[in-house]
Structures are given as structure tokens and as C-alpha cells.
Short mmCIF file of N, CA and C in Angstrom, two decimals:
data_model
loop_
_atom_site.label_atom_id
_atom_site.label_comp_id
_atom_site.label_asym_id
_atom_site.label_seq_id
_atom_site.Cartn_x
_atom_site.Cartn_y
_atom_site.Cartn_z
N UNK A 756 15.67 -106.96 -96.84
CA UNK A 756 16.94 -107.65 -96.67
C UNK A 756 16.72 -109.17 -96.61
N UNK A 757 15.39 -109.38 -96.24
CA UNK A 757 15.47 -110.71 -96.06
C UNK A 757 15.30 -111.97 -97.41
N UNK A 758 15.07 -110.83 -98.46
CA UNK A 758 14.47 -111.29 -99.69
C UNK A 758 15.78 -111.53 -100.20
N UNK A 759 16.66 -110.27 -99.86
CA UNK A 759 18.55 -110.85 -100.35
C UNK A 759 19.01 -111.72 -100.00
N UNK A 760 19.13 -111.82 -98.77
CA UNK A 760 19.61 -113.20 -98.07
C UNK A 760 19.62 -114.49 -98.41
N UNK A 761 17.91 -114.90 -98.24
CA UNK A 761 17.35 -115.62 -99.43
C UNK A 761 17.86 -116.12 -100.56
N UNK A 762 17.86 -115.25 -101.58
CA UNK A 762 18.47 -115.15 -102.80
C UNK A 762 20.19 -115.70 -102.93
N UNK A 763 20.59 -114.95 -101.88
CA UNK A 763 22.27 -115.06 -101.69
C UNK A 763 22.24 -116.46 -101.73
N UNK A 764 21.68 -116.73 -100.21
CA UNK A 764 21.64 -118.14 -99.87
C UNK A 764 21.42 -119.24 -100.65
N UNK A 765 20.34 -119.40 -100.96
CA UNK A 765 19.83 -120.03 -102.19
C UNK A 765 20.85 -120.36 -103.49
N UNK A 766 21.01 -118.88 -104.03
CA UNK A 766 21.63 -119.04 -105.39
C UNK A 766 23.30 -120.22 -105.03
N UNK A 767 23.97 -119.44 -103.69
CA UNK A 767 25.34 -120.13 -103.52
C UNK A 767 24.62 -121.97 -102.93
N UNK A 768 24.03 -121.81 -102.42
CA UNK A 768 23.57 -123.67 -102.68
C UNK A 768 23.29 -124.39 -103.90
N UNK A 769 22.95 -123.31 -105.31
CA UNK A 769 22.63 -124.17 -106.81
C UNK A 769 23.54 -123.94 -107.49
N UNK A 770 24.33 -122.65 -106.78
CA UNK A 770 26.08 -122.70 -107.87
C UNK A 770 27.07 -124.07 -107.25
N UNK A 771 26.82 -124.29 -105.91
CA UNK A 771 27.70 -125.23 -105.62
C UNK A 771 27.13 -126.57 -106.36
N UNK A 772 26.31 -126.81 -106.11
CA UNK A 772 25.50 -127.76 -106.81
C UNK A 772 25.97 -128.07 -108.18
N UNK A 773 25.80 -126.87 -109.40
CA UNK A 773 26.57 -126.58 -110.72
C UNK A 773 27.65 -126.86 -110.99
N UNK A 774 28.23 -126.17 -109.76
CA UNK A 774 30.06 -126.49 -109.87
C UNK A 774 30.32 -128.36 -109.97
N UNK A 775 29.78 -128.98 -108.82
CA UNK A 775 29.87 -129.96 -108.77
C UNK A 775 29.14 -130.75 -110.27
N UNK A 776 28.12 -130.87 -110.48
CA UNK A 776 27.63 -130.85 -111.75
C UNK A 776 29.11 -130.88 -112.82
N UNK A 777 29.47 -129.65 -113.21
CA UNK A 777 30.63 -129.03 -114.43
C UNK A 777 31.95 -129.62 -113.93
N UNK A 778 31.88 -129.73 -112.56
CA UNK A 778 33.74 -130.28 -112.34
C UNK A 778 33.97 -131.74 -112.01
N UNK A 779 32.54 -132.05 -111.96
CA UNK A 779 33.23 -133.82 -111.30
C UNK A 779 32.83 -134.79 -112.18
N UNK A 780 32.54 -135.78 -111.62
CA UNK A 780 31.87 -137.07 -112.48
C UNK A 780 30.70 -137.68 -111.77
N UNK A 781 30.35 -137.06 -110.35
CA UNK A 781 29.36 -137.20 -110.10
C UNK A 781 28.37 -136.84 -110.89
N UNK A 782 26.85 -137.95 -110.12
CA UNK A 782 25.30 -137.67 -111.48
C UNK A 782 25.13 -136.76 -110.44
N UNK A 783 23.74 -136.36 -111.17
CA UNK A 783 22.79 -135.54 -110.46
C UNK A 783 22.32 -136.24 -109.10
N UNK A 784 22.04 -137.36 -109.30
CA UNK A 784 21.08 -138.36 -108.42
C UNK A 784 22.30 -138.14 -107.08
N UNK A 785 23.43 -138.77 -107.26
CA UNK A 785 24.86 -138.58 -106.22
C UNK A 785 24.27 -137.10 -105.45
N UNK A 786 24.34 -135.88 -106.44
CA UNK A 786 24.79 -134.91 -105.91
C UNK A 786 23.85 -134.33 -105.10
N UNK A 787 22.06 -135.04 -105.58
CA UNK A 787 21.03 -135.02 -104.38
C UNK A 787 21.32 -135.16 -103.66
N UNK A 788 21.78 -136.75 -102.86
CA UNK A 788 21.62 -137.43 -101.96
C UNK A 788 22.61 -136.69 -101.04
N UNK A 789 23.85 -135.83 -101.59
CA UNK A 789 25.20 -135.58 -100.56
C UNK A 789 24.28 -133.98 -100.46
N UNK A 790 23.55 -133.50 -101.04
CA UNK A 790 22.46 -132.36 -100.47
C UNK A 790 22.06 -132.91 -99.11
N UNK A 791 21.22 -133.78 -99.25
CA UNK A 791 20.08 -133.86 -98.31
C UNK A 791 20.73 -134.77 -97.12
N UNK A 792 21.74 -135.57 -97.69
CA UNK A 792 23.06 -135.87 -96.27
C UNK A 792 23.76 -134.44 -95.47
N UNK A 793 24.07 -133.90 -96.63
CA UNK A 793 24.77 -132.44 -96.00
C UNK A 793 23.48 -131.66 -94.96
N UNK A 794 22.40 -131.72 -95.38
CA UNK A 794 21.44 -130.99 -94.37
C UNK A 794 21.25 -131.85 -92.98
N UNK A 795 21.27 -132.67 -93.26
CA UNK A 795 21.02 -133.94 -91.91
C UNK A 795 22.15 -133.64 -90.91
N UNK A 796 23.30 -134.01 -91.77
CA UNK A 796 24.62 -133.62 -90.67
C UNK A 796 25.03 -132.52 -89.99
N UNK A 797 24.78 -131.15 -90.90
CA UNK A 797 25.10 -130.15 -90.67
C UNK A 797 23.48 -129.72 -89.70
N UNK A 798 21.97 -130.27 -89.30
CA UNK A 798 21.19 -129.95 -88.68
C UNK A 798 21.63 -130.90 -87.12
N UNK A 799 22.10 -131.88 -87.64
CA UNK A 799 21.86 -132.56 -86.11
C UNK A 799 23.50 -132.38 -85.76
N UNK A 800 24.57 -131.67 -86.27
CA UNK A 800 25.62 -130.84 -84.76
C UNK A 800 25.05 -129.45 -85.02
N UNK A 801 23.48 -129.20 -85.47
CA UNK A 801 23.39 -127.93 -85.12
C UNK A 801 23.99 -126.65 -85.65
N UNK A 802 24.89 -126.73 -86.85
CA UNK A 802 25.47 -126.28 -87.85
C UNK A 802 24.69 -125.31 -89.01
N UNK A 803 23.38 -125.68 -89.28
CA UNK A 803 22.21 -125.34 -90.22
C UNK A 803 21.52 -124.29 -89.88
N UNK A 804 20.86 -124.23 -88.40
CA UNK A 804 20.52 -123.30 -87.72
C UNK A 804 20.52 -121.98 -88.32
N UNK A 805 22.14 -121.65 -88.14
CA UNK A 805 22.15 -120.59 -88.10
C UNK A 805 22.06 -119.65 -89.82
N UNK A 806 22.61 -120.84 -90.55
CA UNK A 806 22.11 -120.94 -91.99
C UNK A 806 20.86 -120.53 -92.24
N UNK A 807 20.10 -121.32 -91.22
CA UNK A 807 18.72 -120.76 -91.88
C UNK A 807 17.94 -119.72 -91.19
N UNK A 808 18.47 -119.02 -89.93
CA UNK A 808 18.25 -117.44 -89.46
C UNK A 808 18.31 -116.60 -90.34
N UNK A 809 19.80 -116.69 -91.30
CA UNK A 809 20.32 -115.48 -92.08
C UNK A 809 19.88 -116.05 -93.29
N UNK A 810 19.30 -117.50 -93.80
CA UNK A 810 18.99 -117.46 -95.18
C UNK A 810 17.34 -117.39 -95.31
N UNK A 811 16.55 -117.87 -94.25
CA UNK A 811 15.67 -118.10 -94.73
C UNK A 811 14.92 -119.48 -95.86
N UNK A 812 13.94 -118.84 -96.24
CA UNK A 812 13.69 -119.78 -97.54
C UNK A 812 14.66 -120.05 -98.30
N UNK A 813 16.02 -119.52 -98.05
CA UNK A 813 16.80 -120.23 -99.53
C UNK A 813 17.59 -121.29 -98.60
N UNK A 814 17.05 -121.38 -97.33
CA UNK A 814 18.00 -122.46 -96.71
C UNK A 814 17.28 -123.50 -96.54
N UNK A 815 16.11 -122.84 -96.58
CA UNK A 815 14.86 -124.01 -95.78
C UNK A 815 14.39 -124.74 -97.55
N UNK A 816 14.39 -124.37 -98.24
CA UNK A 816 13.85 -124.81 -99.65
C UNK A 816 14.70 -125.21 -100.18
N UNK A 817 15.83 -125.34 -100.84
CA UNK A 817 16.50 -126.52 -101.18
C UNK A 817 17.04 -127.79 -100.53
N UNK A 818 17.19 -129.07 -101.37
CA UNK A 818 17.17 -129.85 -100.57
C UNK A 818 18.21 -130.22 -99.01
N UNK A 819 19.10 -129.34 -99.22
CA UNK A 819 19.85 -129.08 -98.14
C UNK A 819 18.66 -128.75 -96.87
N UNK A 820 17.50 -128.25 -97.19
CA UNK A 820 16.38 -127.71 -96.16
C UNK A 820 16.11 -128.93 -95.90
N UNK A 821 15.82 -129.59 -96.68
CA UNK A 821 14.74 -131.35 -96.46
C UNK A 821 15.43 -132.15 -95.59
N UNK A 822 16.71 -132.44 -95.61
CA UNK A 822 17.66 -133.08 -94.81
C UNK A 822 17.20 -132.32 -93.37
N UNK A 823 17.75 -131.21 -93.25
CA UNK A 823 18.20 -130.21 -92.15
C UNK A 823 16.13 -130.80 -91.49
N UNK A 824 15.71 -130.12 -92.27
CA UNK A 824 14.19 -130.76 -91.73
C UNK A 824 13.85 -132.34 -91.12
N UNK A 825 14.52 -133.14 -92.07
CA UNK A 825 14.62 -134.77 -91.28
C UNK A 825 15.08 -135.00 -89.70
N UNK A 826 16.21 -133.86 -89.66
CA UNK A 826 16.95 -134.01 -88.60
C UNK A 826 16.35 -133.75 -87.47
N UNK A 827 15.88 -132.15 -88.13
CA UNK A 827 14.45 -131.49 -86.79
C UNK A 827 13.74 -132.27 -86.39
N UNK A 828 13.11 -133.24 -87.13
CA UNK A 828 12.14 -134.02 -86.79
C UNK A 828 12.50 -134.73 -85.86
N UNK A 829 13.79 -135.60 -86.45
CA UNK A 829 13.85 -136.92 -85.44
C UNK A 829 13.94 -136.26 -83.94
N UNK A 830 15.04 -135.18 -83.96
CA UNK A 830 15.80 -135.11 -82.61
C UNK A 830 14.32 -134.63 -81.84
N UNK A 831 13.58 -133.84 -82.48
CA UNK A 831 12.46 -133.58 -81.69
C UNK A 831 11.33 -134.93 -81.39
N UNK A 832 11.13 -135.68 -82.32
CA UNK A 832 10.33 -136.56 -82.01
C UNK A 832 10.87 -137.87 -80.72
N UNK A 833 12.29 -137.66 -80.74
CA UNK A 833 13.27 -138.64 -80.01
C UNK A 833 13.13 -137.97 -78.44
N UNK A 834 13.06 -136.54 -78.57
CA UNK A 834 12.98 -135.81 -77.23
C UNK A 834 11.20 -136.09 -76.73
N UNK A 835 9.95 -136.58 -77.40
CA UNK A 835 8.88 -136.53 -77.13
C UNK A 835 8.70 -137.99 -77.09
N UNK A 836 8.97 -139.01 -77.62
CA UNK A 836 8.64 -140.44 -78.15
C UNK A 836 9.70 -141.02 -77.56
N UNK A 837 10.56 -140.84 -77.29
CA UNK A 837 11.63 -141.75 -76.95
C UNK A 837 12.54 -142.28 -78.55
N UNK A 838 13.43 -143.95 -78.42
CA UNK A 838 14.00 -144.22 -79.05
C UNK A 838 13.17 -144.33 -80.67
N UNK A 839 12.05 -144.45 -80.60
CA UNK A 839 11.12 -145.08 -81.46
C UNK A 839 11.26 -143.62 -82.62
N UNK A 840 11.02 -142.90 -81.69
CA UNK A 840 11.04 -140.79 -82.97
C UNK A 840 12.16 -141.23 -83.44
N UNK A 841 13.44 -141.92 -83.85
CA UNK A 841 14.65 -141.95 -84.97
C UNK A 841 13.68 -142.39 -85.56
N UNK A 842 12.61 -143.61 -85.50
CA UNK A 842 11.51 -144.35 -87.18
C UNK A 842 10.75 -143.31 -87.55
N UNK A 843 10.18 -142.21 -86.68
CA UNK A 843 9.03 -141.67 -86.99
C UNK A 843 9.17 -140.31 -86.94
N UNK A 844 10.17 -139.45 -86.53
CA UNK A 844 10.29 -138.25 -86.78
C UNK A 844 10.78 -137.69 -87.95
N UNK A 845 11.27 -138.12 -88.91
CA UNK A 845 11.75 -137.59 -90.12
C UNK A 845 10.35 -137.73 -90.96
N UNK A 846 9.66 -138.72 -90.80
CA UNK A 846 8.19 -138.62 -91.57
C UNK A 846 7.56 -138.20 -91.30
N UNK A 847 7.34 -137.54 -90.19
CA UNK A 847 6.15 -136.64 -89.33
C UNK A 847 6.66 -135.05 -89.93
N UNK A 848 7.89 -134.87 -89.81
CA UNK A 848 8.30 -133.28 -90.02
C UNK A 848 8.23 -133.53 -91.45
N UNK A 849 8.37 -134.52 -92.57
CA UNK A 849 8.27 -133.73 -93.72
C UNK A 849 7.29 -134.47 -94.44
N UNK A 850 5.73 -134.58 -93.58
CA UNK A 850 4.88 -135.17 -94.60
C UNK A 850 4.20 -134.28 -95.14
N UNK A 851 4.08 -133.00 -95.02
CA UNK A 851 3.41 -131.73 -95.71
C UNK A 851 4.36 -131.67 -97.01
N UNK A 852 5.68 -131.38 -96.82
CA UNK A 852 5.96 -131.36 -98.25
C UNK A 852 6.09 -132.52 -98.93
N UNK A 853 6.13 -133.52 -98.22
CA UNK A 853 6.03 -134.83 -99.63
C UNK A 853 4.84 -134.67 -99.68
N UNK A 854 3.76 -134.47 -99.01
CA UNK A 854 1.94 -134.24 -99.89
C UNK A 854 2.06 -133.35 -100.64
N UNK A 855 2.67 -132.62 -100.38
CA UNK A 855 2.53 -131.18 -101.24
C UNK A 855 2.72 -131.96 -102.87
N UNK A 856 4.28 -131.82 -102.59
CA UNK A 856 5.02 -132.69 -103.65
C UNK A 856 4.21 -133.60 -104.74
N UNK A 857 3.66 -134.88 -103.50
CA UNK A 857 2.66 -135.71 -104.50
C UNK A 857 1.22 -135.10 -105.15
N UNK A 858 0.63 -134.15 -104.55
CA UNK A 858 -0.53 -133.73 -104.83
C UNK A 858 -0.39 -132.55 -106.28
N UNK A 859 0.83 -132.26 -106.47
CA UNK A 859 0.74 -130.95 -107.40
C UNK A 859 1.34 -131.52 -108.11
N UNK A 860 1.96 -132.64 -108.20
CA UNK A 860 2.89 -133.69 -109.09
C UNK A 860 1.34 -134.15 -109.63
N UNK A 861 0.62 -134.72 -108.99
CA UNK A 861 -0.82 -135.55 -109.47
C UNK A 861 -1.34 -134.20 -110.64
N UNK A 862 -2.00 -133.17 -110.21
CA UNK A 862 -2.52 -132.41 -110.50
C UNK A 862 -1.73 -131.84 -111.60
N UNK A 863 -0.58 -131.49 -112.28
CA UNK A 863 0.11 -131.45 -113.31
C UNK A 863 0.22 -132.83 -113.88
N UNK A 864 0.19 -134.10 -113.80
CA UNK A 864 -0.01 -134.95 -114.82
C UNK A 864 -1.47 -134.64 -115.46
N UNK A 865 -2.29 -134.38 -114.16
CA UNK A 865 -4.16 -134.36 -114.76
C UNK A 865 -4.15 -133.26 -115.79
N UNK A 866 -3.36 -131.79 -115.79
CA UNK A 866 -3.77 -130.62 -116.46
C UNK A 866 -2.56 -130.91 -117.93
N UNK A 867 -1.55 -131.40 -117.79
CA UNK A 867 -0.64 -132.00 -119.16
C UNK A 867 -0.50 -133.69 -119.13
N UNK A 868 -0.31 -133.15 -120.38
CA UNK A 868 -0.17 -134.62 -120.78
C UNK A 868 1.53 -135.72 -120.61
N UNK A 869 1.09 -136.52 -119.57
CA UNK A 869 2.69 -136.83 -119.13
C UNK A 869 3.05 -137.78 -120.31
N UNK A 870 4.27 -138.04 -120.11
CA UNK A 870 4.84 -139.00 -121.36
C UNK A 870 6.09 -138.85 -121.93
N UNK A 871 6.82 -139.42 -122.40
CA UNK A 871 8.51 -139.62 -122.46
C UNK A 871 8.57 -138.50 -124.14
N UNK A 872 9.69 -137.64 -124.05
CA UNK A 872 9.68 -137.18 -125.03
C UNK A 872 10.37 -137.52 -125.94
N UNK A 873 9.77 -137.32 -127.44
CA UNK A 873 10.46 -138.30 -128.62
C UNK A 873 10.86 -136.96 -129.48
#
């Protein structure tokens, strides 16, 4: 069940995504940023949570996750560090996946050949 959920979850975060895409005039780049705003807002009143009990990886892996993850960070680093965790908790909770990110980004330029297509 949890593999459905997932899936459910997931897929209705890249149809909304689509929809927006096919119905508006927003870019792509816009429709990131109101992702990973929507995870921030909806993690810090605590809103996401429960999103991501019943979704799982399809809540935690799109960028709606990355936001919702920024948020974790700060409020936790703000509860350990004081005022200073708002600078440093959103980079502490998601420097595994931006390494990730940069390291397999590196490692696919090394194994293809990068370059603008003509």
C-alpha cells in the first residue's frame, strides 16, 4: 500500500504541475519556485506532515518535499541554535541532496558528452 500512496501522491503533485504548465502562462521556472514555496508554507503551519505519513516518497521527492524539508530544517535548527538556525538550517537539512544532486550531475557530464543540442 505504501508503494500506492506514493504513486497517488506523487503522480497528483506532476498532474497539478501539468495542469498548470497546459492552463496558464506561467514558465516552468515560476511553477518550481511556487512548488518549493508551497512546501515551505504548507511545512512550517505544519500542513505537509501529514502529506507525507500517507504519501511517503511521493511527498518527500518532489520539489514540494525540498521546500517542506527547508522548513524542517530551519524550525529545528532555530529550536537547537537559536535565531541564527533561520541562516543555517535549511542548508544543513538539505545538503545531502544538493551533494547528491551535484555529484551525479558531475558524474553524468564525465560518462556523456554535455553540450547544447543542434
Amino acid at each position: 500500500m505504501e508503494y500506492l500512496n506514493a504513486f497517488l501522491c506523487g503522480g497528483i503533485l506532476c498532474a497539478i504541475g501539468q495542469i498548470l504548465i497546459d492552463k496558464t502562462n506561467l514558465t516552468p521556472a515560476r511553477i518550481l519556485i511556487g512548488y518549493v514555496t508551497a512546501g515551505v508554507l504548507l511545512g512550517a503551519l505544519g500542513w505537509y506532515e501529514p502529506l507525507v505519513r500517507w504519501g511517503g516518497a511521493g511527498a518527500t521527492v518532489p520539489l514540494t518535499g525540498f521546500g517542506y524539508n527547508l522548513a524542517k530544517g530551519v524550525h529545528a535548527a532555530v529550536l537547537e541554535d537559536g535565531w541564527i538556525g533561520v541562516l543555517t538550517g535549511g542548508l544543513r537539512a538539505a545538503a545531502g541532496g544538493i551533494t547528491a544532486a551535484i555529484l551525479f550531475s558531475f558524474l553524468a557530464a564525465l560518462l556523456f558528452k554535455p553540450g547544447d543540442k543542434r
